[in-house]
Amino acid sequence: MRDRHRIELRWRDGRTETVHGTEDESVLDAAERAGVGLPFGCRTGACATCTGRMIEGEIEHARPPRGLKREFEQGGYVLLCIARARTDCRIEVGSDVQTDLVTNPWK
């Protein structure tokens, strides 16, 4: 069996869930297997609906994250549909995280 890593998912409302993911499955897949719902759209790293923010740990994107600008990737944002845990991780999740990346023209 491939290495399994502990992945703590943290929402901004204070809720947390812990799932375990193998090195060849995405964080989104590991969460779904554990019955934890996360927002997602394309599952290819293009739409950024599944954006999370790394708090601690390391992930590797399975392919270039087309839905993230370089500055956001360097700022710790990840796309959970193509992110594979390489160490135990803590990741901020939920739809509020994606709003960090988008300017709301109605504000």
PDB file of N, CA and C in Angstrom:
ATOM      1  N   MET A   1       0.851  -1.193   0.000  1.00  0.00           N
ATOM      2  CA  MET A   1       0.000   0.000   0.000  1.00  0.00           C
ATOM      3  C   MET A   1       0.893   1.252   0.000  1.00  0.00           C
ATOM      4  N   ARG A   2       0.514   2.217  -0.772  1.00  0.00           N
ATOM      5  CA  ARG A   2       1.230   3.489  -0.823  1.00  0.00           C
ATOM      6  C   ARG A   2       1.104   4.187   0.530  1.00  0.00           C
ATOM      7  N   ASP A   3       2.026   5.119   0.780  1.00  0.00           N
ATOM      8  CA  ASP A   3       1.981   5.875   2.033  1.00  0.00           C
ATOM      9  C   ASP A   3       0.645   6.583   2.186  1.00  0.00           C
ATOM     10  N   ARG A   4       0.178   6.596   3.417  1.00  0.00           N
ATOM     11  CA  ARG A   4      -1.057   7.323   3.723  1.00  0.00           C
ATOM     12  C   ARG A   4      -0.696   8.493   4.622  1.00  0.00           C
ATOM     13  N   HIS A   5      -1.342   9.611   4.368  1.00  0.00           N
ATOM     14  CA  HIS A   5      -1.071  10.809   5.159  1.00  0.00           C
ATOM     15  C   HIS A   5      -2.359  11.297   5.808  1.00  0.00           C
ATOM     16  N   ARG A   6      -2.169  11.853   6.996  1.00  0.00           N
ATOM     17  CA  ARG A   6      -3.284  12.442   7.751  1.00  0.00           C
ATOM     18  C   ARG A   6      -3.518  13.841   7.187  1.00  0.00           C
ATOM     19  N   ILE A   7      -4.739  14.115   6.787  1.00  0.00           N
ATOM     20  CA  ILE A   7      -5.079  15.411   6.195  1.00  0.00           C
ATOM     21  C   ILE A   7      -6.184  16.041   7.043  1.00  0.00           C
ATOM     22  N   GLU A   8      -5.819  17.111   7.739  1.00  0.00           N
ATOM     23  CA  GLU A   8      -6.817  17.826   8.544  1.00  0.00           C
ATOM     24  C   GLU A   8      -7.418  18.935   7.689  1.00  0.00           C
ATOM     25  N   LEU A   9      -8.734  18.919   7.538  1.00  0.00           N
ATOM     26  CA  LEU A   9      -9.457  19.918   6.753  1.00  0.00           C
ATOM     27  C   LEU A   9     -10.098  20.883   7.730  1.00  0.00           C
ATOM     28  N   ARG A  10      -9.867  22.194   7.545  1.00  0.00           N
ATOM     29  CA  ARG A  10     -10.363  23.198   8.487  1.00  0.00           C
ATOM     30  C   ARG A  10     -11.214  24.227   7.744  1.00  0.00           C
ATOM     31  N   TRP A  11     -12.423  24.420   8.195  1.00  0.00           N
ATOM     32  CA  TRP A  11     -13.301  25.446   7.654  1.00  0.00           C
ATOM     33  C   TRP A  11     -13.158  26.704   8.503  1.00  0.00           C
ATOM     34  N   ARG A  12     -13.487  27.842   7.932  1.00  0.00           N
ATOM     35  CA  ARG A  12     -13.335  29.107   8.649  1.00  0.00           C
ATOM     36  C   ARG A  12     -14.328  29.273   9.782  1.00  0.00           C
ATOM     37  N   ASP A  13     -15.363  28.449   9.807  1.00  0.00           N
ATOM     38  CA  ASP A  13     -16.313  28.524  10.924  1.00  0.00           C
ATOM     39  C   ASP A  13     -15.832  27.721  12.135  1.00  0.00           C
ATOM     40  N   GLY A  14     -14.643  27.147  12.047  1.00  0.00           N
ATOM     41  CA  GLY A  14     -14.072  26.408  13.163  1.00  0.00           C
ATOM     42  C   GLY A  14     -14.223  24.905  13.082  1.00  0.00           C
ATOM     43  N   ARG A  15     -15.026  24.420  12.130  1.00  0.00           N
ATOM     44  CA  ARG A  15     -15.220  22.976  11.986  1.00  0.00           C
ATOM     45  C   ARG A  15     -13.953  22.336  11.420  1.00  0.00           C
ATOM     46  N   THR A  16     -13.646  21.132  11.846  1.00  0.00           N
ATOM     47  CA  THR A  16     -12.527  20.374  11.284  1.00  0.00           C
ATOM     48  C   THR A  16     -12.956  18.935  11.040  1.00  0.00           C
ATOM     49  N   GLU A  17     -12.329  18.333  10.049  1.00  0.00           N
ATOM     50  CA  GLU A  17     -12.488  16.906   9.756  1.00  0.00           C
ATOM     51  C   GLU A  17     -11.101  16.375   9.407  1.00  0.00           C
ATOM     52  N   THR A  18     -10.830  15.157   9.762  1.00  0.00           N
ATOM     53  CA  THR A  18      -9.556  14.541   9.413  1.00  0.00           C
ATOM     54  C   THR A  18      -9.818  13.330   8.531  1.00  0.00           C
ATOM     55  N   VAL A  19      -9.114  13.280   7.414  1.00  0.00           N
ATOM     56  CA  VAL A  19      -9.214  12.150   6.493  1.00  0.00           C
ATOM     57  C   VAL A  19      -7.800  11.631   6.261  1.00  0.00           C
ATOM     58  N   HIS A  20      -7.690  10.466   5.650  1.00  0.00           N
ATOM     59  CA  HIS A  20      -6.382   9.908   5.315  1.00  0.00           C
ATOM     60  C   HIS A  20      -6.340   9.673   3.821  1.00  0.00           C
ATOM     61  N   GLY A  21      -5.277  10.165   3.189  1.00  0.00           N
ATOM     62  CA  GLY A  21      -5.156  10.040   1.748  1.00  0.00           C
ATOM     63  C   GLY A  21      -3.876   9.329   1.358  1.00  0.00           C
ATOM     64  N   THR A  22      -3.943   8.536   0.306  1.00  0.00           N
ATOM     65  CA  THR A  22      -2.744   7.898  -0.219  1.00  0.00           C
ATOM     66  C   THR A  22      -2.028   8.880  -1.145  1.00  0.00           C
ATOM     67  N   GLU A  23      -0.788   8.556  -1.485  1.00  0.00           N
ATOM     68  CA  GLU A  23      -0.009   9.458  -2.330  1.00  0.00           C
ATOM     69  C   GLU A  23      -0.501   9.498  -3.769  1.00  0.00           C
ATOM     70  N   ASP A  24      -1.352   8.557  -4.154  1.00  0.00           N
ATOM     71  CA  ASP A  24      -1.830   8.582  -5.532  1.00  0.00           C
ATOM     72  C   ASP A  24      -3.307   8.942  -5.654  1.00  0.00           C
ATOM     73  N   GLU A  25      -3.897   9.495  -4.592  1.00  0.00           N
ATOM     74  CA  GLU A  25      -5.271   9.982  -4.714  1.00  0.00           C
ATOM     75  C   GLU A  25      -5.304  11.453  -4.313  1.00  0.00           C
ATOM     76  N   SER A  26      -6.239  12.177  -4.889  1.00  0.00           N
ATOM     77  CA  SER A  26      -6.340  13.602  -4.595  1.00  0.00           C
ATOM     78  C   SER A  26      -6.939  13.814  -3.204  1.00  0.00           C
ATOM     79  N   VAL A  27      -6.700  14.982  -2.666  1.00  0.00           N
ATOM     80  CA  VAL A  27      -7.301  15.338  -1.372  1.00  0.00           C
ATOM     81  C   VAL A  27      -8.826  15.291  -1.496  1.00  0.00           C
ATOM     82  N   LEU A  28      -9.357  15.752  -2.622  1.00  0.00           N
ATOM     83  CA  LEU A  28     -10.798  15.713  -2.842  1.00  0.00           C
ATOM     84  C   LEU A  28     -11.309  14.274  -2.822  1.00  0.00           C
ATOM     85  N   ASP A  29     -10.622  13.365  -3.498  1.00  0.00           N
ATOM     86  CA  ASP A  29     -11.037  11.951  -3.505  1.00  0.00           C
ATOM     87  C   ASP A  29     -10.969  11.346  -2.099  1.00  0.00           C
ATOM     88  N   ALA A  30      -9.906  11.668  -1.350  1.00  0.00           N
ATOM     89  CA  ALA A  30      -9.777  11.146   0.022  1.00  0.00           C
ATOM     90  C   ALA A  30     -10.927  11.655   0.898  1.00  0.00           C
ATOM     91  N   ALA A  31     -11.286  12.928   0.727  1.00  0.00           N
ATOM     92  CA  ALA A  31     -12.393  13.484   1.511  1.00  0.00           C
ATOM     93  C   ALA A  31     -13.707  12.800   1.131  1.00  0.00           C
ATOM     94  N   GLU A  32     -13.942  12.634  -0.156  1.00  0.00           N
ATOM     95  CA  GLU A  32     -15.184  11.978  -0.594  1.00  0.00           C
ATOM     96  C   GLU A  32     -15.258  10.538  -0.089  1.00  0.00           C
ATOM     97  N   ARG A  33     -14.134   9.827  -0.127  1.00  0.00           N
ATOM     98  CA  ARG A  33     -14.112   8.439   0.360  1.00  0.00           C
ATOM     99  C   ARG A  33     -14.480   8.380   1.850  1.00  0.00           C
ATOM    100  N   ALA A  34     -14.111   9.442   2.595  1.00  0.00           N
ATOM    101  CA  ALA A  34     -14.414   9.510   4.028  1.00  0.00           C
ATOM    102  C   ALA A  34     -15.796  10.102   4.303  1.00  0.00           C
ATOM    103  N   GLY A  35     -16.527  10.476   3.254  1.00  0.00           N
ATOM    104  CA  GLY A  35     -17.862  11.037   3.441  1.00  0.00           C
ATOM    105  C   GLY A  35     -17.870  12.513   3.798  1.00  0.00           C
ATOM    106  N   VAL A  36     -16.775  13.207   3.492  1.00  0.00           N
ATOM    107  CA  VAL A  36     -16.664  14.643   3.776  1.00  0.00           C
ATOM    108  C   VAL A  36     -16.878  15.409   2.472  1.00  0.00           C
ATOM    109  N   GLY A  37     -17.846  16.277   2.442  1.00  0.00           N
ATOM    110  CA  GLY A  37     -18.160  17.041   1.244  1.00  0.00           C
ATOM    111  C   GLY A  37     -17.323  18.303   1.132  1.00  0.00           C
ATOM    112  N   LEU A  38     -16.723  18.500  -0.029  1.00  0.00           N
ATOM    113  CA  LEU A  38     -15.968  19.714  -0.341  1.00  0.00           C
ATOM    114  C   LEU A  38     -16.489  20.260  -1.658  1.00  0.00           C
ATOM    115  N   PRO A  39     -16.410  21.578  -1.861  1.00  0.00           N
ATOM    116  CA  PRO A  39     -16.840  22.123  -3.157  1.00  0.00           C
ATOM    117  C   PRO A  39     -15.895  21.681  -4.276  1.00  0.00           C
ATOM    118  N   PHE A  40     -16.436  21.404  -5.448  1.00  0.00           N
ATOM    119  CA  PHE A  40     -15.613  21.065  -6.614  1.00  0.00           C
ATOM    120  C   PHE A  40     -16.410  21.365  -7.876  1.00  0.00           C
ATOM    121  N   GLY A  41     -15.705  21.418  -8.995  1.00  0.00           N
ATOM    122  CA  GLY A  41     -16.362  21.662 -10.278  1.00  0.00           C
ATOM    123  C   GLY A  41     -15.817  20.729 -11.335  1.00  0.00           C
ATOM    124  N   CYS A  42     -14.692  21.102 -11.952  1.00  0.00           N
ATOM    125  CA  CYS A  42     -14.202  20.408 -13.140  1.00  0.00           C
ATOM    126  C   CYS A  42     -13.420  19.121 -12.862  1.00  0.00           C
ATOM    127  N   ARG A  43     -12.791  19.001 -11.715  1.00  0.00           N
ATOM    128  CA  ARG A  43     -11.916  17.866 -11.347  1.00  0.00           C
ATOM    129  C   ARG A  43     -10.667  17.768 -12.213  1.00  0.00           C
ATOM    130  N   THR A  44     -10.305  18.835 -12.914  1.00  0.00           N
ATOM    131  CA  THR A  44      -9.109  18.821 -13.752  1.00  0.00           C
ATOM    132  C   THR A  44      -8.134  19.939 -13.394  1.00  0.00           C
ATOM    133  N   GLY A  45      -8.417  20.719 -12.370  1.00  0.00           N
ATOM    134  CA  GLY A  45      -7.524  21.808 -11.990  1.00  0.00           C
ATOM    135  C   GLY A  45      -7.709  23.066 -12.810  1.00  0.00           C
ATOM    136  N   ALA A  46      -8.851  23.208 -13.442  1.00  0.00           N
ATOM    137  CA  ALA A  46      -9.064  24.366 -14.312  1.00  0.00           C
ATOM    138  C   ALA A  46      -9.998  25.419 -13.720  1.00  0.00           C
ATOM    139  N   CYS A  47     -10.954  25.032 -12.887  1.00  0.00           N
ATOM    140  CA  CYS A  47     -11.989  25.991 -12.488  1.00  0.00           C
ATOM    141  C   CYS A  47     -11.749  26.651 -11.133  1.00  0.00           C
ATOM    142  N   ALA A  48     -10.966  26.057 -10.267  1.00  0.00           N
ATOM    143  CA  ALA A  48     -10.622  26.607  -8.949  1.00  0.00           C
ATOM    144  C   ALA A  48     -11.758  26.566  -7.936  1.00  0.00           C
ATOM    145  N   THR A  49     -12.841  25.891  -8.237  1.00  0.00           N
ATOM    146  CA  THR A  49     -13.931  25.763  -7.260  1.00  0.00           C
ATOM    147  C   THR A  49     -13.458  25.051  -5.998  1.00  0.00           C
ATOM    148  N   CYS A  50     -12.503  24.146  -6.127  1.00  0.00           N
ATOM    149  CA  CYS A  50     -12.024  23.328  -5.003  1.00  0.00           C
ATOM    150  C   CYS A  50     -10.819  23.936  -4.296  1.00  0.00           C
ATOM    151  N   THR A  51     -10.603  25.221  -4.439  1.00  0.00           N
ATOM    152  CA  THR A  51      -9.412  25.848  -3.867  1.00  0.00           C
ATOM    153  C   THR A  51      -9.335  25.654  -2.353  1.00  0.00           C
ATOM    154  N   GLY A  52      -8.151  25.296  -1.891  1.00  0.00           N
ATOM    155  CA  GLY A  52      -7.836  25.245  -0.469  1.00  0.00           C
ATOM    156  C   GLY A  52      -6.583  26.066  -0.213  1.00  0.00           C
ATOM    157  N   ARG A  53      -6.273  26.286   1.048  1.00  0.00           N
ATOM    158  CA  ARG A  53      -5.049  27.026   1.403  1.00  0.00           C
ATOM    159  C   ARG A  53      -4.241  26.193   2.382  1.00  0.00           C
ATOM    160  N   MET A  54      -3.007  25.887   2.011  1.00  0.00           N
ATOM    161  CA  MET A  54      -2.144  25.086   2.876  1.00  0.00           C
ATOM    162  C   MET A  54      -1.803  25.850   4.141  1.00  0.00           C
ATOM    163  N   ILE A  55      -2.020  25.211   5.259  1.00  0.00           N
ATOM    164  CA  ILE A  55      -1.599  25.766   6.546  1.00  0.00           C
ATOM    165  C   ILE A  55      -0.278  25.122   6.955  1.00  0.00           C
ATOM    166  N   GLU A  56      -0.190  23.814   6.710  1.00  0.00           N
ATOM    167  CA  GLU A  56       1.004  23.068   7.094  1.00  0.00           C
ATOM    168  C   GLU A  56       1.079  21.804   6.255  1.00  0.00           C
ATOM    169  N   GLY A  57       2.273  21.405   5.875  1.00  0.00           N
ATOM    170  CA  GLY A  57       2.459  20.168   5.132  1.00  0.00           C
ATOM    171  C   GLY A  57       2.826  20.434   3.689  1.00  0.00           C
ATOM    172  N   GLU A  58       2.893  19.361   2.916  1.00  0.00           N
ATOM    173  CA  GLU A  58       3.277  19.464   1.515  1.00  0.00           C
ATOM    174  C   GLU A  58       2.309  18.662   0.645  1.00  0.00           C
ATOM    175  N   ILE A  59       1.961  19.243  -0.472  1.00  0.00           N
ATOM    176  CA  ILE A  59       1.173  18.543  -1.488  1.00  0.00           C
ATOM    177  C   ILE A  59       1.914  18.653  -2.803  1.00  0.00           C
ATOM    178  N   GLU A  60       1.503  17.850  -3.752  1.00  0.00           N
ATOM    179  CA  GLU A  60       2.012  17.967  -5.118  1.00  0.00           C
ATOM    180  C   GLU A  60       0.808  17.927  -6.040  1.00  0.00           C
ATOM    181  N   HIS A  61       0.726  18.876  -6.963  1.00  0.00           N
ATOM    182  CA  HIS A  61      -0.347  18.835  -7.948  1.00  0.00           C
ATOM    183  C   HIS A  61      -0.014  17.773  -8.991  1.00  0.00           C
ATOM    184  N   ALA A  62      -0.992  16.971  -9.372  1.00  0.00           N
ATOM    185  CA  ALA A  62      -0.791  15.911 -10.357  1.00  0.00           C
ATOM    186  C   ALA A  62      -0.496  16.471 -11.745  1.00  0.00           C
ATOM    187  N   ARG A  63      -0.923  17.693 -11.984  1.00  0.00           N
ATOM    188  CA  ARG A  63      -0.656  18.387 -13.258  1.00  0.00           C
ATOM    189  C   ARG A  63      -0.631  19.873 -12.938  1.00  0.00           C
ATOM    190  N   PRO A  64      -0.182  20.706 -13.827  1.00  0.00           N
ATOM    191  CA  PRO A  64      -0.165  22.141 -13.535  1.00  0.00           C
ATOM    192  C   PRO A  64      -1.577  22.642 -13.171  1.00  0.00           C
ATOM    193  N   PRO A  65      -1.678  23.411 -12.096  1.00  0.00           N
ATOM    194  CA  PRO A  65      -2.993  23.905 -11.656  1.00  0.00           C
ATOM    195  C   PRO A  65      -3.423  25.116 -12.490  1.00  0.00           C
ATOM    196  N   ARG A  66      -4.051  24.847 -13.622  1.00  0.00           N
ATOM    197  CA  ARG A  66      -4.417  25.919 -14.566  1.00  0.00           C
ATOM    198  C   ARG A  66      -5.350  26.944 -13.946  1.00  0.00           C
ATOM    199  N   GLY A  67      -6.113  26.561 -12.929  1.00  0.00           N
ATOM    200  CA  GLY A  67      -7.066  27.474 -12.304  1.00  0.00           C
ATOM    201  C   GLY A  67      -6.450  28.421 -11.290  1.00  0.00           C
ATOM    202  N   LEU A  68      -5.146  28.315 -11.046  1.00  0.00           N
ATOM    203  CA  LEU A  68      -4.472  29.188 -10.069  1.00  0.00           C
ATOM    204  C   LEU A  68      -3.434  30.054 -10.759  1.00  0.00           C
ATOM    205  N   LYS A  69      -3.470  31.340 -10.471  1.00  0.00           N
ATOM    206  CA  LYS A  69      -2.387  32.206 -10.929  1.00  0.00           C
ATOM    207  C   LYS A  69      -1.157  31.862 -10.098  1.00  0.00           C
ATOM    208  N   ARG A  70       0.011  32.080 -10.678  1.00  0.00           N
ATOM    209  CA  ARG A  70       1.279  31.764 -10.015  1.00  0.00           C
ATOM    210  C   ARG A  70       1.348  32.425  -8.628  1.00  0.00           C
ATOM    211  N   GLU A  71       0.912  33.672  -8.518  1.00  0.00           N
ATOM    212  CA  GLU A  71       1.000  34.385  -7.231  1.00  0.00           C
ATOM    213  C   GLU A  71       0.148  33.693  -6.159  1.00  0.00           C
ATOM    214  N   PHE A  72      -0.976  33.126  -6.535  1.00  0.00           N
ATOM    215  CA  PHE A  72      -1.811  32.432  -5.551  1.00  0.00           C
ATOM    216  C   PHE A  72      -1.185  31.088  -5.164  1.00  0.00           C
ATOM    217  N   GLU A  73      -0.613  30.407  -6.156  1.00  0.00           N
ATOM    218  CA  GLU A  73       0.064  29.145  -5.855  1.00  0.00           C
ATOM    219  C   GLU A  73       1.229  29.397  -4.895  1.00  0.00           C
ATOM    220  N   GLN A  74       1.990  30.447  -5.141  1.00  0.00           N
ATOM    221  CA  GLN A  74       3.113  30.788  -4.264  1.00  0.00           C
ATOM    222  C   GLN A  74       2.628  31.233  -2.892  1.00  0.00           C
ATOM    223  N   GLY A  75       1.391  31.708  -2.810  1.00  0.00           N
ATOM    224  CA  GLY A  75       0.796  32.122  -1.541  1.00  0.00           C
ATOM    225  C   GLY A  75       0.193  30.973  -0.749  1.00  0.00           C
ATOM    226  N   GLY A  76       0.342  29.744  -1.252  1.00  0.00           N
ATOM    227  CA  GLY A  76      -0.110  28.580  -0.495  1.00  0.00           C
ATOM    228  C   GLY A  76      -1.457  28.023  -0.913  1.00  0.00           C
ATOM    229  N   TYR A  77      -2.057  28.588  -1.945  1.00  0.00           N
ATOM    230  CA  TYR A  77      -3.341  28.062  -2.398  1.00  0.00           C
ATOM    231  C   TYR A  77      -3.113  26.814  -3.257  1.00  0.00           C
ATOM    232  N   VAL A  78      -4.004  25.868  -3.139  1.00  0.00           N
ATOM    233  CA  VAL A  78      -3.893  24.595  -3.858  1.00  0.00           C
ATOM    234  C   VAL A  78      -5.259  24.229  -4.436  1.00  0.00           C
ATOM    235  N   LEU A  79      -5.246  23.372  -5.439  1.00  0.00           N
ATOM    236  CA  LEU A  79      -6.496  22.867  -6.011  1.00  0.00           C
ATOM    237  C   LEU A  79      -6.673  21.423  -5.556  1.00  0.00           C
ATOM    238  N   LEU A  80      -7.646  21.206  -4.705  1.00  0.00           N
ATOM    239  CA  LEU A  80      -7.800  19.919  -4.026  1.00  0.00           C
ATOM    240  C   LEU A  80      -8.137  18.775  -4.968  1.00  0.00           C
ATOM    241  N   CYS A  81      -8.696  19.060  -6.149  1.00  0.00           N
ATOM    242  CA  CYS A  81      -9.053  17.983  -7.081  1.00  0.00           C
ATOM    243  C   CYS A  81      -7.833  17.336  -7.716  1.00  0.00           C
ATOM    244  N   ILE A  82      -6.693  18.052  -7.738  1.00  0.00           N
ATOM    245  CA  ILE A  82      -5.476  17.483  -8.327  1.00  0.00           C
ATOM    246  C   ILE A  82      -4.312  17.472  -7.337  1.00  0.00           C
ATOM    247  N   ALA A  83      -4.571  17.814  -6.067  1.00  0.00           N
ATOM    248  CA  ALA A  83      -3.519  17.860  -5.041  1.00  0.00           C
ATOM    249  C   ALA A  83      -3.390  16.510  -4.358  1.00  0.00           C
ATOM    250  N   ARG A  84      -2.162  16.008  -4.301  1.00  0.00           N
ATOM    251  CA  ARG A  84      -1.867  14.755  -3.599  1.00  0.00           C
ATOM    252  C   ARG A  84      -0.997  15.079  -2.391  1.00  0.00           C
ATOM    253  N   ALA A  85      -1.371  14.576  -1.227  1.00  0.00           N
ATOM    254  CA  ALA A  85      -0.595  14.825  -0.005  1.00  0.00           C
ATOM    255  C   ALA A  85       0.736  14.093  -0.082  1.00  0.00           C
ATOM    256  N   ARG A  86       1.813  14.780   0.253  1.00  0.00           N
ATOM    257  CA  ARG A  86       3.147  14.180   0.321  1.00  0.00           C
ATOM    258  C   ARG A  86       3.646  14.068   1.764  1.00  0.00           C
ATOM    259  N   THR A  87       2.944  14.756   2.675  1.00  0.00           N
ATOM    260  CA  THR A  87       3.206  14.663   4.110  1.00  0.00           C
ATOM    261  C   THR A  87       1.855  14.795   4.802  1.00  0.00           C
ATOM    262  N   ASP A  88       1.815  14.644   6.115  1.00  0.00           N
ATOM    263  CA  ASP A  88       0.609  15.003   6.844  1.00  0.00           C
ATOM    264  C   ASP A  88       0.364  16.491   6.598  1.00  0.00           C
ATOM    265  N   CYS A  89      -0.904  16.876   6.487  1.00  0.00           N
ATOM    266  CA  CYS A  89      -1.232  18.250   6.092  1.00  0.00           C
ATOM    267  C   CYS A  89      -2.357  18.825   6.943  1.00  0.00           C
ATOM    268  N   ARG A  90      -2.378  20.140   7.032  1.00  0.00           N
ATOM    269  CA  ARG A  90      -3.537  20.885   7.507  1.00  0.00           C
ATOM    270  C   ARG A  90      -3.881  21.862   6.387  1.00  0.00           C
ATOM    271  N   ILE A  91      -5.134  21.839   5.937  1.00  0.00           N
ATOM    272  CA  ILE A  91      -5.550  22.640   4.788  1.00  0.00           C
ATOM    273  C   ILE A  91      -6.847  23.366   5.127  1.00  0.00           C
ATOM    274  N   GLU A  92      -6.870  24.667   4.879  1.00  0.00           N
ATOM    275  CA  GLU A  92      -8.106  25.435   5.029  1.00  0.00           C
ATOM    276  C   GLU A  92      -8.967  25.166   3.796  1.00  0.00           C
ATOM    277  N   VAL A  93     -10.232  24.839   3.995  1.00  0.00           N
ATOM    278  CA  VAL A  93     -11.114  24.452   2.887  1.00  0.00           C
ATOM    279  C   VAL A  93     -12.452  25.195   2.984  1.00  0.00           C
ATOM    280  N   GLY A  94     -13.268  25.002   1.961  1.00  0.00           N
ATOM    281  CA  GLY A  94     -14.600  25.588   1.939  1.00  0.00           C
ATOM    282  C   GLY A  94     -14.699  26.675   0.883  1.00  0.00           C
ATOM    283  N   SER A  95     -15.912  27.041   0.545  1.00  0.00           N
ATOM    284  CA  SER A  95     -16.115  28.020  -0.524  1.00  0.00           C
ATOM    285  C   SER A  95     -15.555  29.389  -0.179  1.00  0.00           C
ATOM    286  N   ASP A  96     -15.415  29.704   1.101  1.00  0.00           N
ATOM    287  CA  ASP A  96     -14.843  31.000   1.488  1.00  0.00           C
ATOM    288  C   ASP A  96     -13.405  31.160   1.018  1.00  0.00           C
ATOM    289  N   VAL A  97     -12.680  30.057   0.915  1.00  0.00           N
ATOM    290  CA  VAL A  97     -11.274  30.131   0.510  1.00  0.00           C
ATOM    291  C   VAL A  97     -11.174  30.596  -0.938  1.00  0.00           C
ATOM    292  N   GLN A  98     -12.038  30.085  -1.805  1.00  0.00           N
ATOM    293  CA  GLN A  98     -11.990  30.504  -3.207  1.00  0.00           C
ATOM    294  C   GLN A  98     -12.266  31.999  -3.345  1.00  0.00           C
ATOM    295  N   THR A  99     -13.099  32.557  -2.491  1.00  0.00           N
ATOM    296  CA  THR A  99     -13.409  33.987  -2.603  1.00  0.00           C
ATOM    297  C   THR A  99     -12.187  34.858  -2.334  1.00  0.00           C
ATOM    298  N   ASP A 100     -11.146  34.308  -1.694  1.00  0.00           N
ATOM    299  CA  ASP A 100      -9.895  35.062  -1.530  1.00  0.00           C
ATOM    300  C   ASP A 100      -9.272  35.391  -2.885  1.00  0.00           C
ATOM    301  N   LEU A 101      -9.558  34.572  -3.890  1.00  0.00           N
ATOM    302  CA  LEU A 101      -8.899  34.706  -5.192  1.00  0.00           C
ATOM    303  C   LEU A 101      -9.678  35.551  -6.187  1.00  0.00           C
ATOM    304  N   VAL A 102     -10.909  35.875  -5.844  1.00  0.00           N
ATOM    305  CA  VAL A 102     -11.788  36.537  -6.800  1.00  0.00           C
ATOM    306  C   VAL A 102     -12.221  37.888  -6.250  1.00  0.00           C
ATOM    307  N   THR A 103     -12.066  38.912  -7.052  1.00  0.00           N
ATOM    308  CA  THR A 103     -12.545  40.224  -6.670  1.00  0.00           C
ATOM    309  C   THR A 103     -14.045  40.292  -6.928  1.00  0.00           C
ATOM    310  N   ASN A 104     -14.790  40.686  -5.905  1.00  0.00           N
ATOM    311  CA  ASN A 104     -16.240  40.807  -6.050  1.00  0.00           C
ATOM    312  C   ASN A 104     -16.575  42.207  -6.556  1.00  0.00           C
ATOM    313  N   PRO A 105     -17.102  42.315  -7.785  1.00  0.00           N
ATOM    314  CA  PRO A 105     -17.394  43.641  -8.332  1.00  0.00           C
ATOM    315  C   PRO A 105     -18.587  44.319  -7.667  1.00  0.00           C
ATOM    316  N   TRP A 106     -19.330  43.609  -6.853  1.00  0.00           N
ATOM    317  CA  TRP A 106     -20.528  44.154  -6.219  1.00  0.00           C
ATOM    318  C   TRP A 106     -20.258  44.741  -4.852  1.00  0.00           C
ATOM    319  N   LYS A 107     -19.021  44.646  -4.371  1.00  0.00           N
ATOM    320  CA  LYS A 107     -18.692  45.236  -3.054  1.00  0.00           C
ATOM    321  C   LYS A 107     -18.372  46.692  -3.219  1.00  0.00           C
TER     322      LYS A 107
END
